[in-house]
Coordinates of N, CA and C in Angstrom, one line a residue:
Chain A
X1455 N 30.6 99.7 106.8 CA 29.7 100.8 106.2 C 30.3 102.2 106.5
X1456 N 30.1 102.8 106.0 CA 30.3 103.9 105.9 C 29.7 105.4 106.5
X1457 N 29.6 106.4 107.1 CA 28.7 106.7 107.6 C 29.3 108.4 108.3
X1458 N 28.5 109.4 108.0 CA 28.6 110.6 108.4 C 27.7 110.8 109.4
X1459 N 27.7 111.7 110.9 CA 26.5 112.2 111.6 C 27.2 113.3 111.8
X1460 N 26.0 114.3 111.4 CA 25.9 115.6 111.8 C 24.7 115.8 112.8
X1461 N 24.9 116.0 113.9 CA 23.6 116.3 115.3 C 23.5 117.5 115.2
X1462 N 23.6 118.6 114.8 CA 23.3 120.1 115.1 C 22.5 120.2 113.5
X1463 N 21.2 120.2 113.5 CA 20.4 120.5 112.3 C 20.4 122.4 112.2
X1464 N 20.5 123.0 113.4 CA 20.5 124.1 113.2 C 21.3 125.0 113.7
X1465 N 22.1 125.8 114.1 CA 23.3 126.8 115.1 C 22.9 127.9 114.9
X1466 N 23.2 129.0 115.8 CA 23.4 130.3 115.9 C 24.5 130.8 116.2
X1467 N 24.8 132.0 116.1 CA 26.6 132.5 116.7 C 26.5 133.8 116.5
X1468 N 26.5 134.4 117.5 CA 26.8 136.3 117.3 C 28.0 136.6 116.4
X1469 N 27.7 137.1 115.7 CA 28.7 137.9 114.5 C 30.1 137.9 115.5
X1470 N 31.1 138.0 115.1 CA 32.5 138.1 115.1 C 32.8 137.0 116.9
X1471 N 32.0 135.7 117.1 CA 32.2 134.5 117.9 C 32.5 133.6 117.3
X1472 N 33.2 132.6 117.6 CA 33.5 131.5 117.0 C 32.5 130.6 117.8
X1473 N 32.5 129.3 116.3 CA 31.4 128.6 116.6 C 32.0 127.0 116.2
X1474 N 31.4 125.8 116.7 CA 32.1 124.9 116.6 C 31.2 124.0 116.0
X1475 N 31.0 123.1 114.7 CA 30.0 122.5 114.3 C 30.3 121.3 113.7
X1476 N 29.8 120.3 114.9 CA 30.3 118.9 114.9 C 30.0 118.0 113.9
X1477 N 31.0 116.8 114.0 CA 31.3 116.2 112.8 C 31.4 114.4 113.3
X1478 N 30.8 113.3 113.5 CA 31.3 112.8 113.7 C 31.5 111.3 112.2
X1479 N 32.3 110.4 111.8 CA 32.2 109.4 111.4 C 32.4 108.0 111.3
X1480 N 32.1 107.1 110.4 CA 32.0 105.7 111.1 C 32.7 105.2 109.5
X1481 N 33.8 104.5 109.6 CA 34.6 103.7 108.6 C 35.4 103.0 108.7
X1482 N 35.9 101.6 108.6 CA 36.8 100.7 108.8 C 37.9 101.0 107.5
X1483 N 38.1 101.8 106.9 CA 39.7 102.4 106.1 C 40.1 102.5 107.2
X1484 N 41.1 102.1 107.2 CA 42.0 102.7 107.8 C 42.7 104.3 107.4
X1485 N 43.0 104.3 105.7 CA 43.5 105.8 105.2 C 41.6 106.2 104.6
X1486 N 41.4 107.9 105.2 CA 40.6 108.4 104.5 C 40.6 110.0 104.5
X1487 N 39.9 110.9 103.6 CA 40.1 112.2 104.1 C 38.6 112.7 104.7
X1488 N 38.9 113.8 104.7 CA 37.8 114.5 105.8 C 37.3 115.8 104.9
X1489 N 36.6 116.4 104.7 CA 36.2 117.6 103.8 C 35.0 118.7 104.6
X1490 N 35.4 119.7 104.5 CA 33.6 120.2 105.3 C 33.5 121.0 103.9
X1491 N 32.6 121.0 103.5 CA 31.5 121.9 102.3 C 30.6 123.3 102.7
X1492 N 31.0 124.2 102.3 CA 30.0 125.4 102.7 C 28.5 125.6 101.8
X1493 N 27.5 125.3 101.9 CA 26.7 125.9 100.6 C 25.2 126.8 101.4
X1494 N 25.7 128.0 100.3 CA 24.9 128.8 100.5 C 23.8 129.2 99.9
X1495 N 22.9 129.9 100.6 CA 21.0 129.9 99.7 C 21.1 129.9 98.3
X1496 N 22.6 130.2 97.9 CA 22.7 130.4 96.2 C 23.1 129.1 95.7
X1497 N 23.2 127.9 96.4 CA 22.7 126.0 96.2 C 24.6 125.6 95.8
X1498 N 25.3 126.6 95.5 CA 26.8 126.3 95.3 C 27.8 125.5 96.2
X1499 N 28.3 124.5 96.2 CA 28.9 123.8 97.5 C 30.4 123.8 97.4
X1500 N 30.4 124.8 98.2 CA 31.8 125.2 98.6 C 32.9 124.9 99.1
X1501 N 34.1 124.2 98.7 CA 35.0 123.0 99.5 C 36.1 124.4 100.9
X1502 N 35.9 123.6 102.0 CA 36.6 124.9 102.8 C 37.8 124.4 103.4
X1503 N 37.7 123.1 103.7 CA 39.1 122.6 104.7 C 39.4 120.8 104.4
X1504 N 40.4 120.5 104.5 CA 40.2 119.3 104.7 C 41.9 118.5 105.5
X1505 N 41.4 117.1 106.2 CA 41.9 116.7 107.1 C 42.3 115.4 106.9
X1506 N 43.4 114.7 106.6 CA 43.7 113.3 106.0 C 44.3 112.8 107.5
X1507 N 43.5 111.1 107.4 CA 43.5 110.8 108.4 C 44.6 110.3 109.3
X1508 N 46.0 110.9 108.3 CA 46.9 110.2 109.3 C 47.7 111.4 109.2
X1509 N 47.2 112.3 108.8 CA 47.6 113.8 109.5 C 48.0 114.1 111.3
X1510 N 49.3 114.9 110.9 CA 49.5 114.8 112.7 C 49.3 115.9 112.8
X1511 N 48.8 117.0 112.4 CA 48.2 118.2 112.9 C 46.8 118.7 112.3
X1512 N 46.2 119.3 113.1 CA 44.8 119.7 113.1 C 44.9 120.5 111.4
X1513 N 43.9 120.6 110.8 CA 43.9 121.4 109.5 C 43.4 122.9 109.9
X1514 N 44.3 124.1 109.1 CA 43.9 125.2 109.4 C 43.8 125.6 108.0
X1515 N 42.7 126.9 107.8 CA 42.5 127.8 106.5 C 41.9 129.0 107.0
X1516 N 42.6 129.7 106.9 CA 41.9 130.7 107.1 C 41.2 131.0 108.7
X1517 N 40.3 131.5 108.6 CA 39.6 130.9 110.1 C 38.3 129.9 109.7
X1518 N 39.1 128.8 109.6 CA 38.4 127.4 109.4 C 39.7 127.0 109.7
X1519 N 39.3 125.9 111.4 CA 40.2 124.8 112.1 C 39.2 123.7 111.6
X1520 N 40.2 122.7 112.0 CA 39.5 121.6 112.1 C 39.8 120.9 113.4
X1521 N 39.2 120.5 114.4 CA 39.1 119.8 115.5 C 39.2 118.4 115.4
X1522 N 40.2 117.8 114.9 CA 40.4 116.3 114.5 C 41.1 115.6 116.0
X1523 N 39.7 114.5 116.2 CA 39.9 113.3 117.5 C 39.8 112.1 116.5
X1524 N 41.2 111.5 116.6 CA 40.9 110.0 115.3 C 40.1 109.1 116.5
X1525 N 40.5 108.9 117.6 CA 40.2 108.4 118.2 C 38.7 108.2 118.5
X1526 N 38.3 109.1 118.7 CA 36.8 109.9 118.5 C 35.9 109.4 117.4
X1527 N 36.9 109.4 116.2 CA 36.2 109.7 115.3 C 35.2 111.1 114.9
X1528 N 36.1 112.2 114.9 CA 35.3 113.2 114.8 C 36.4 114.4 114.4
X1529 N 35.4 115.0 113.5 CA 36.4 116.2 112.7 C 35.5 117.4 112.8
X1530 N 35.5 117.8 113.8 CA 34.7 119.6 114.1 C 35.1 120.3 113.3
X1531 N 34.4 121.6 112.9 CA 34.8 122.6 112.4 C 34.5 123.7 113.1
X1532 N 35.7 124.5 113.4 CA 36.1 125.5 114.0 C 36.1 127.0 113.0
X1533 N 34.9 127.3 112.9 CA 34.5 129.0 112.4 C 35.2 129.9 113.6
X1534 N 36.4 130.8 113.4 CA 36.6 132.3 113.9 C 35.9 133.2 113.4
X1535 N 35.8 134.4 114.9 CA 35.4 135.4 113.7 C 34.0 135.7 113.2
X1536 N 33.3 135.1 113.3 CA 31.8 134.7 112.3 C 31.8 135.9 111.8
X1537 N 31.1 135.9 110.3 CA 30.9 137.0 109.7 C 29.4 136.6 109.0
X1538 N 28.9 137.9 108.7 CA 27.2 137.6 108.1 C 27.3 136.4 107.3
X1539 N 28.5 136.8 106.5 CA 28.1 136.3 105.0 C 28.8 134.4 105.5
X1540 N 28.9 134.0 106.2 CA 29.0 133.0 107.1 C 27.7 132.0 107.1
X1541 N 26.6 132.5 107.0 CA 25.2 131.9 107.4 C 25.5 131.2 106.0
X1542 N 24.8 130.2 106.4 CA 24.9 128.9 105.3 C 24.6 127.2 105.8
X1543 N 24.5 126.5 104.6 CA 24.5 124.9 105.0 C 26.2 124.2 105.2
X1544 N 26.1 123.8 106.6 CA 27.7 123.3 106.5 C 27.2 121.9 106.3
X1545 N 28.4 121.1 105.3 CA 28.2 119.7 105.6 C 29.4 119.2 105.7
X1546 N 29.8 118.1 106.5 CA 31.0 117.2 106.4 C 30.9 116.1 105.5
X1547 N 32.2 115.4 104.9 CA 32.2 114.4 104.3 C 33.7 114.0 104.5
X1548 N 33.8 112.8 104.0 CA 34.6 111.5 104.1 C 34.5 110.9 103.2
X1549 N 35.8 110.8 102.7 CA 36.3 109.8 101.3 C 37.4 108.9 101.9
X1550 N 36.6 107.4 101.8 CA 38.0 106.5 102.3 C 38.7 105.8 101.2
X1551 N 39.5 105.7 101.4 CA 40.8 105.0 100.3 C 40.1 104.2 99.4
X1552 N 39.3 103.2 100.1 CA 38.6 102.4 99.1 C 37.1 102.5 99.2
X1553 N 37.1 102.5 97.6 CA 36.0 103.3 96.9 C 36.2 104.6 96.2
X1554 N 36.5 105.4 97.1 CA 37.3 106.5 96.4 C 35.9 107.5 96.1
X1555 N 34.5 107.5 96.9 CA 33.5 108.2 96.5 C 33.6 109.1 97.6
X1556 N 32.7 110.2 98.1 CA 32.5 111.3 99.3 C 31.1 111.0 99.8
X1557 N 31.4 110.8 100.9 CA 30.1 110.8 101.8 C 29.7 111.9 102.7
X1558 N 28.5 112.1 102.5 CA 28.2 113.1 103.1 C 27.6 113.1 104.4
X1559 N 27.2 114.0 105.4 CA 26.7 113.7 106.5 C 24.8 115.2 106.1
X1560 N 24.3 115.1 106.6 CA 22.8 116.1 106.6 C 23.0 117.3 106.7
X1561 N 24.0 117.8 107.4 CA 24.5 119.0 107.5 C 24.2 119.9 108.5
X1562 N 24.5 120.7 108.8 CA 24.3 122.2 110.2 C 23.7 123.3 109.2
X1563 N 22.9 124.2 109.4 CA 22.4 125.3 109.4 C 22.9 126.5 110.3
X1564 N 24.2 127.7 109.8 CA 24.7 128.0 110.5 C 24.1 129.6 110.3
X1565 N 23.1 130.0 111.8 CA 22.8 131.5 111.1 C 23.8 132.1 112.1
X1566 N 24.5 133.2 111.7 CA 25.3 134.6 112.0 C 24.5 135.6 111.7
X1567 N 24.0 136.0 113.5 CA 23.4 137.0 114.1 C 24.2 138.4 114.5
X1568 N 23.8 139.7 113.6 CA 24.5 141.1 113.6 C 24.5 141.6 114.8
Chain B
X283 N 36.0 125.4 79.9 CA 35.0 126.2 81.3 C 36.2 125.7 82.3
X284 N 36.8 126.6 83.1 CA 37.5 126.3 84.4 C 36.8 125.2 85.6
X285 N 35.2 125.2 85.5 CA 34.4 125.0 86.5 C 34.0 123.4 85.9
X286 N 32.4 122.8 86.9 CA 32.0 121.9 86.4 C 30.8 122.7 86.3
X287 N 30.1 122.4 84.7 CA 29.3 122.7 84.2 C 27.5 121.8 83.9
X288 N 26.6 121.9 84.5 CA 25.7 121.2 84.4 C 24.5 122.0 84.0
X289 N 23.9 121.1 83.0 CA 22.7 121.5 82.0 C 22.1 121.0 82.1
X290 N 20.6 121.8 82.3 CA 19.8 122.8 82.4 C 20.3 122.8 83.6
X291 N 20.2 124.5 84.1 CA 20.1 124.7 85.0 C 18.8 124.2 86.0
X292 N 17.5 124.5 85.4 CA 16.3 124.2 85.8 C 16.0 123.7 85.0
X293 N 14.6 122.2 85.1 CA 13.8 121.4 84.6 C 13.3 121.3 85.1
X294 N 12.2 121.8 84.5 CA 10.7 121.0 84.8 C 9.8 120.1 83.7
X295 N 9.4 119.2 84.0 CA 8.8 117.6 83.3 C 7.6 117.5 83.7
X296 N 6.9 116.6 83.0 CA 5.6 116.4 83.6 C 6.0 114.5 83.7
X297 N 5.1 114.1 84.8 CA 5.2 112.7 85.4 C 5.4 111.9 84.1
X298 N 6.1 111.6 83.8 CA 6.1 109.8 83.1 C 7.0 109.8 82.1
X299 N 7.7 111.7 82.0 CA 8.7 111.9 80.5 C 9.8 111.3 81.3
X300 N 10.6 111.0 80.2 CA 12.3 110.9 80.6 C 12.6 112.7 80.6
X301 N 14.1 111.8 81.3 CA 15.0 113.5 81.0 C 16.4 113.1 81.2
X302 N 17.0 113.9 81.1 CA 18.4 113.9 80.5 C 19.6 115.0 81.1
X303 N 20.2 114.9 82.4 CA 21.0 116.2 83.0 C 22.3 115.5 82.9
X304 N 23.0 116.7 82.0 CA 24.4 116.9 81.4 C 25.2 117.4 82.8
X305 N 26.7 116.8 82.3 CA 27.5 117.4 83.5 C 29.0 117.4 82.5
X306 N 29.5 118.5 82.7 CA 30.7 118.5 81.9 C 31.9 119.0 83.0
X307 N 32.3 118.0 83.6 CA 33.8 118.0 84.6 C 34.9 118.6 84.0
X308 N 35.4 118.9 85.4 CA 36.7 119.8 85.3 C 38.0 118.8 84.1
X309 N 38.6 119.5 83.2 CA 38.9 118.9 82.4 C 40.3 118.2 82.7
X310 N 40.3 116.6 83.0 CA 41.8 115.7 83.5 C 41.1 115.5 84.9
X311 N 40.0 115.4 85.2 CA 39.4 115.0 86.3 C 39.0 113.5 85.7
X312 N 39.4 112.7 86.2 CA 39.0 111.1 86.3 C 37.6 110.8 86.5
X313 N 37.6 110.7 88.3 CA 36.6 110.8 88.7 C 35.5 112.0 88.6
X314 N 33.9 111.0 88.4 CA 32.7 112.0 88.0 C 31.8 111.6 89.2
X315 N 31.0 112.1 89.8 CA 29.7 111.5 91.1 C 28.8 112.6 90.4
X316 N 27.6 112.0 90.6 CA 26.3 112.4 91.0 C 25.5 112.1 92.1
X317 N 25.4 113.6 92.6 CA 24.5 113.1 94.1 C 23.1 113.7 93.4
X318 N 21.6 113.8 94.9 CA 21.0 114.4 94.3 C 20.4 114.7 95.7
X319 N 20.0 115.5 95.7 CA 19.7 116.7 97.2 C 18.5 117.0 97.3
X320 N 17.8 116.6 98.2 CA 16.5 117.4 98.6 C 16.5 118.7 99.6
X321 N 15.7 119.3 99.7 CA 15.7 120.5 100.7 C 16.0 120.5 102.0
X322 N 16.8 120.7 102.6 CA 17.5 121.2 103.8 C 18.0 119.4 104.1
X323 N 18.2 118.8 103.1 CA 19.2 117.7 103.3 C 20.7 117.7 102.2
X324 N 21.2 116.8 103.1 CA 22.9 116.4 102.2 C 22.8 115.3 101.4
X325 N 23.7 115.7 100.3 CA 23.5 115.3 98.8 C 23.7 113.7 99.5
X326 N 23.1 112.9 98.4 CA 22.6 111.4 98.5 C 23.6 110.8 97.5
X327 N 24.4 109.9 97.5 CA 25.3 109.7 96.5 C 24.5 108.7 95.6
X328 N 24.2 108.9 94.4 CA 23.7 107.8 93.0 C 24.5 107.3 92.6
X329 N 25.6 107.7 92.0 CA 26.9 107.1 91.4 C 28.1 107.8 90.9
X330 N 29.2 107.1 90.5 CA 30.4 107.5 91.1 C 31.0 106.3 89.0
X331 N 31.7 107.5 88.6 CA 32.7 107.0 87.6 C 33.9 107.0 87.9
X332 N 34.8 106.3 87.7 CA 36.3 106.4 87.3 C 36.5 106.3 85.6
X333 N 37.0 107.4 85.2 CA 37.1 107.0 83.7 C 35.8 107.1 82.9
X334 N 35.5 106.0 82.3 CA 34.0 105.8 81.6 C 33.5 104.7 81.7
X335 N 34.1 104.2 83.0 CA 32.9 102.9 83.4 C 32.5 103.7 84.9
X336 N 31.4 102.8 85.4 CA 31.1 103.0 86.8 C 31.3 102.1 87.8
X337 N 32.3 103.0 88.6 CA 33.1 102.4 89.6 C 32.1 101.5 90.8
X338 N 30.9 102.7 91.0 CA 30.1 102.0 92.0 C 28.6 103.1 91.2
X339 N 27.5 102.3 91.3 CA 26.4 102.7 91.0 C 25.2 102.2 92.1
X340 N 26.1 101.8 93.1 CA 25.1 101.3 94.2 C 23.7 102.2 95.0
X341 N 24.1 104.0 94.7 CA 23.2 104.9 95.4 C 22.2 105.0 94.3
X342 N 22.0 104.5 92.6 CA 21.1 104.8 92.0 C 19.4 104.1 92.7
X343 N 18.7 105.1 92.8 CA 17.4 104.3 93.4 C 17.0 103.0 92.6
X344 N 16.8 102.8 91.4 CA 16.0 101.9 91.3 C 16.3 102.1 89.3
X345 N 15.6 100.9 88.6 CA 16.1 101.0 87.6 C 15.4 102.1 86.4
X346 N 14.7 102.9 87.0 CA 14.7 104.5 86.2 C 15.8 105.1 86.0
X347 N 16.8 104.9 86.8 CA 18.1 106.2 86.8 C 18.9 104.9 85.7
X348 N 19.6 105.8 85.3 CA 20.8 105.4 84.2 C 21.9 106.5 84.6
X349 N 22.8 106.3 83.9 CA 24.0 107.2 83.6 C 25.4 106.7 82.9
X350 N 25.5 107.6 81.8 CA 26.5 107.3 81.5 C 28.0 108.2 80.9
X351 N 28.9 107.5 80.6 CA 29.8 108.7 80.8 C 30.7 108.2 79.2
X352 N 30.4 108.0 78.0 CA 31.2 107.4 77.3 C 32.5 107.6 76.8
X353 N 32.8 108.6 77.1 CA 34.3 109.3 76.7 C 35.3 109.3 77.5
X354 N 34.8 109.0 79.1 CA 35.4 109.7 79.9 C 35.5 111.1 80.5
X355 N 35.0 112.0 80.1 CA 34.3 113.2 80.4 C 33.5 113.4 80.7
X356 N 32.2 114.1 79.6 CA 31.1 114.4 79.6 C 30.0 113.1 80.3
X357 N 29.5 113.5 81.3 CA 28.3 112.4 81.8 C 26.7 113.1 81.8
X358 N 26.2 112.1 81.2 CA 24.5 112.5 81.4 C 24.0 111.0 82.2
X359 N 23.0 111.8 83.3 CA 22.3 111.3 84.1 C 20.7 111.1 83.3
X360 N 20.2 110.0 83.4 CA 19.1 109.8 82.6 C 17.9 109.1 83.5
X361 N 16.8 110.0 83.4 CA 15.7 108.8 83.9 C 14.1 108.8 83.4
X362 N 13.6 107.6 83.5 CA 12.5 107.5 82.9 C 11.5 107.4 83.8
X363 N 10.3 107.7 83.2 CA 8.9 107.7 83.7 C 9.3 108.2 84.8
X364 N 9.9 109.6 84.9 CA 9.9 110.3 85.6 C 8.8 110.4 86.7
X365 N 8.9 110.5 88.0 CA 8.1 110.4 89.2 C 8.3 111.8 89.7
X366 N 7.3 112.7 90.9 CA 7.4 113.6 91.5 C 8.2 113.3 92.7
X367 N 8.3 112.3 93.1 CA 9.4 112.1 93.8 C 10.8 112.3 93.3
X368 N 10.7 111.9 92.1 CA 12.4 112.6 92.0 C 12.6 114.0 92.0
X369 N 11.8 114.6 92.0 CA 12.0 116.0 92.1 C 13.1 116.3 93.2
X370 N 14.2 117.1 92.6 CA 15.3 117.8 94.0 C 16.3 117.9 93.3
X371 N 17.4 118.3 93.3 CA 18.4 119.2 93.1 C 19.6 117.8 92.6
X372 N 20.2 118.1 91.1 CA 21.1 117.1 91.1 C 22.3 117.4 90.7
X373 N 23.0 117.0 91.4 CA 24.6 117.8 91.5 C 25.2 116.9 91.1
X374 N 26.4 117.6 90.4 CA 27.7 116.8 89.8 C 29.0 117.2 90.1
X375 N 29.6 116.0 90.8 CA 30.9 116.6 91.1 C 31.9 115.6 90.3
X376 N 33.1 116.8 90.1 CA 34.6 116.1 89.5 C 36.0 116.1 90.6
X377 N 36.7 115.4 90.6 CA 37.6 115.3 91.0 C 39.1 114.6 91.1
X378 N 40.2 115.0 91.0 CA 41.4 114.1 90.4 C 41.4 112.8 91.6
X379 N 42.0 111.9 91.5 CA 42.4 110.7 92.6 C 43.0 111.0 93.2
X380 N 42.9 110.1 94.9 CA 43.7 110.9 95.6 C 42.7 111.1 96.8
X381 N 43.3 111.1 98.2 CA 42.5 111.3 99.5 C 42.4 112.8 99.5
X382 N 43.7 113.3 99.1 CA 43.5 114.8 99.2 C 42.7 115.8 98.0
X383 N 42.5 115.3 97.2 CA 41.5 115.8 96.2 C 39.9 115.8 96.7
X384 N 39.4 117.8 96.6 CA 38.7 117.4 97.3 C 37.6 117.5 95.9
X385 N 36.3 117.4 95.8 CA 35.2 117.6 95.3 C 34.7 119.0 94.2
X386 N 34.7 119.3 93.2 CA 34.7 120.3 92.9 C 33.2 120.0 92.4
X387 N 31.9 120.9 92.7 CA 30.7 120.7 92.4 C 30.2 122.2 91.1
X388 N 29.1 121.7 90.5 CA 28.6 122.2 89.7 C 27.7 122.8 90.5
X389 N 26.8 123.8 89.6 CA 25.8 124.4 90.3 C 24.1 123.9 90.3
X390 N 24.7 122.5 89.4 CA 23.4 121.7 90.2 C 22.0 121.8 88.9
X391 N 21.4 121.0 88.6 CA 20.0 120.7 87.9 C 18.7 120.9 88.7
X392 N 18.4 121.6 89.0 CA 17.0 121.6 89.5 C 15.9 121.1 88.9
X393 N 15.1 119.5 89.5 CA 14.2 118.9 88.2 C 13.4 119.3 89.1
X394 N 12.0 119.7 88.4 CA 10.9 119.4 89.2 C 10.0 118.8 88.6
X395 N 9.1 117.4 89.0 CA 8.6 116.6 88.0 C 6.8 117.4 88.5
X396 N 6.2 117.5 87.7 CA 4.6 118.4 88.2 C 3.6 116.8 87.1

């Protein structure tokens, strides 16, 4: 089975702190990728980073890292920087090789405090 | 349209009509999914096309939902005797094949059944 957990239903982060907002998942693919989605009060879901699982380096964009433990199973996201316009629904997801669909996890609530 | 496009933006139904939410994907995108989102949760996967059959239709609830995609493009989501429980947010995404391809979403159908 397949399976996303997001544990932080809600976060805070003073404006220009980095914040880290956990990701963990559950799949017997061996190949799959990793995705985090931004969406904001305006309901749009925004693709921000993404992390293939036999990637040997952590994924960077911008100031969006990704904290990738395969071992773990877990793909954090690493916000620099925080900026207002930052506050939003983050969600993670996972696409494994077979099937080929995106699973999502419930998401974080990220407010960026001025 | 560069984007994925989904029609109506808003619907509202009264209990027991059908209805009918269009999604017109990024164009040479294969794969089509429909999730469907309630409030301050992550989208719920209903079903997933390759082409113009359906690859997996295992997230549809129950046999009010339909969907179909005949061309390979254009997909409409269909359901009957609409319930106030379906009421929530139904999003359509496209995407090429591929782990690294990520999700490109529409801005979503808002049904609300009254």
């Amino acid at each position: 089975a397949q399976k996303i957990t997001q544990t932080q239903p809600g976060m805070f982060v003073q404006e220009k702190e980095a914040v880290t907002l956990d990701c963990t998942y559950d799949t017997s693919d061996p190949s799959y990728g990793l995705f985090w989605y931004k969406q904001p009060s305006s309901g749009e879901m925004i693709f921000l980073i993404y992390q293939g699982s036999y990637d040997q380096q952590n994924a960077t964009e911008g100031r969006y890292s990704l904290n990738f433990q395969k071992a773990r199973k877990s793909a954090n996201l690493v916000i620099s920087a925080s900026q207002l316009g930052d506050s939003a629904m983050y969600f993670c997801a996972m696409r494994p090789l077979t099937g080929n669909q995106f699973y999502f996890g419930t998401g974080t609530s990220l407010t960026v405090i001025p | 349209g560069a984007g994925v496009s989904q029609t109506p933006s808003n619907k509202v139904t009264e209990k027991g009509k059908y209805v009918e939410l269009r999604c017109d994907p990024i164009s040479g995108h294969t794969a089509l999914y429909w999730y469907r989102q309630s409030l301050g949760q992550g989208p719920e996967f209903l079903i997933y096309f390759q082409g113009t059959g359906a690859a997996d239709d295992s997230g549809l609830p129950n046999d009010r939902f339909f969907a179909v995609r005949p061309e390979g493009s254009v997909s409409t989501l269909k359901i009957q005797r609409t319930e106030r429980g379906d009421s929530a947010m139904y999003l359509c995404a496209s995407s090429t094949d591929g782990l690294r391809s990520e999700a490109f979403f529409g801005q979503g159908t808002r049904l609300t059944v009254v």
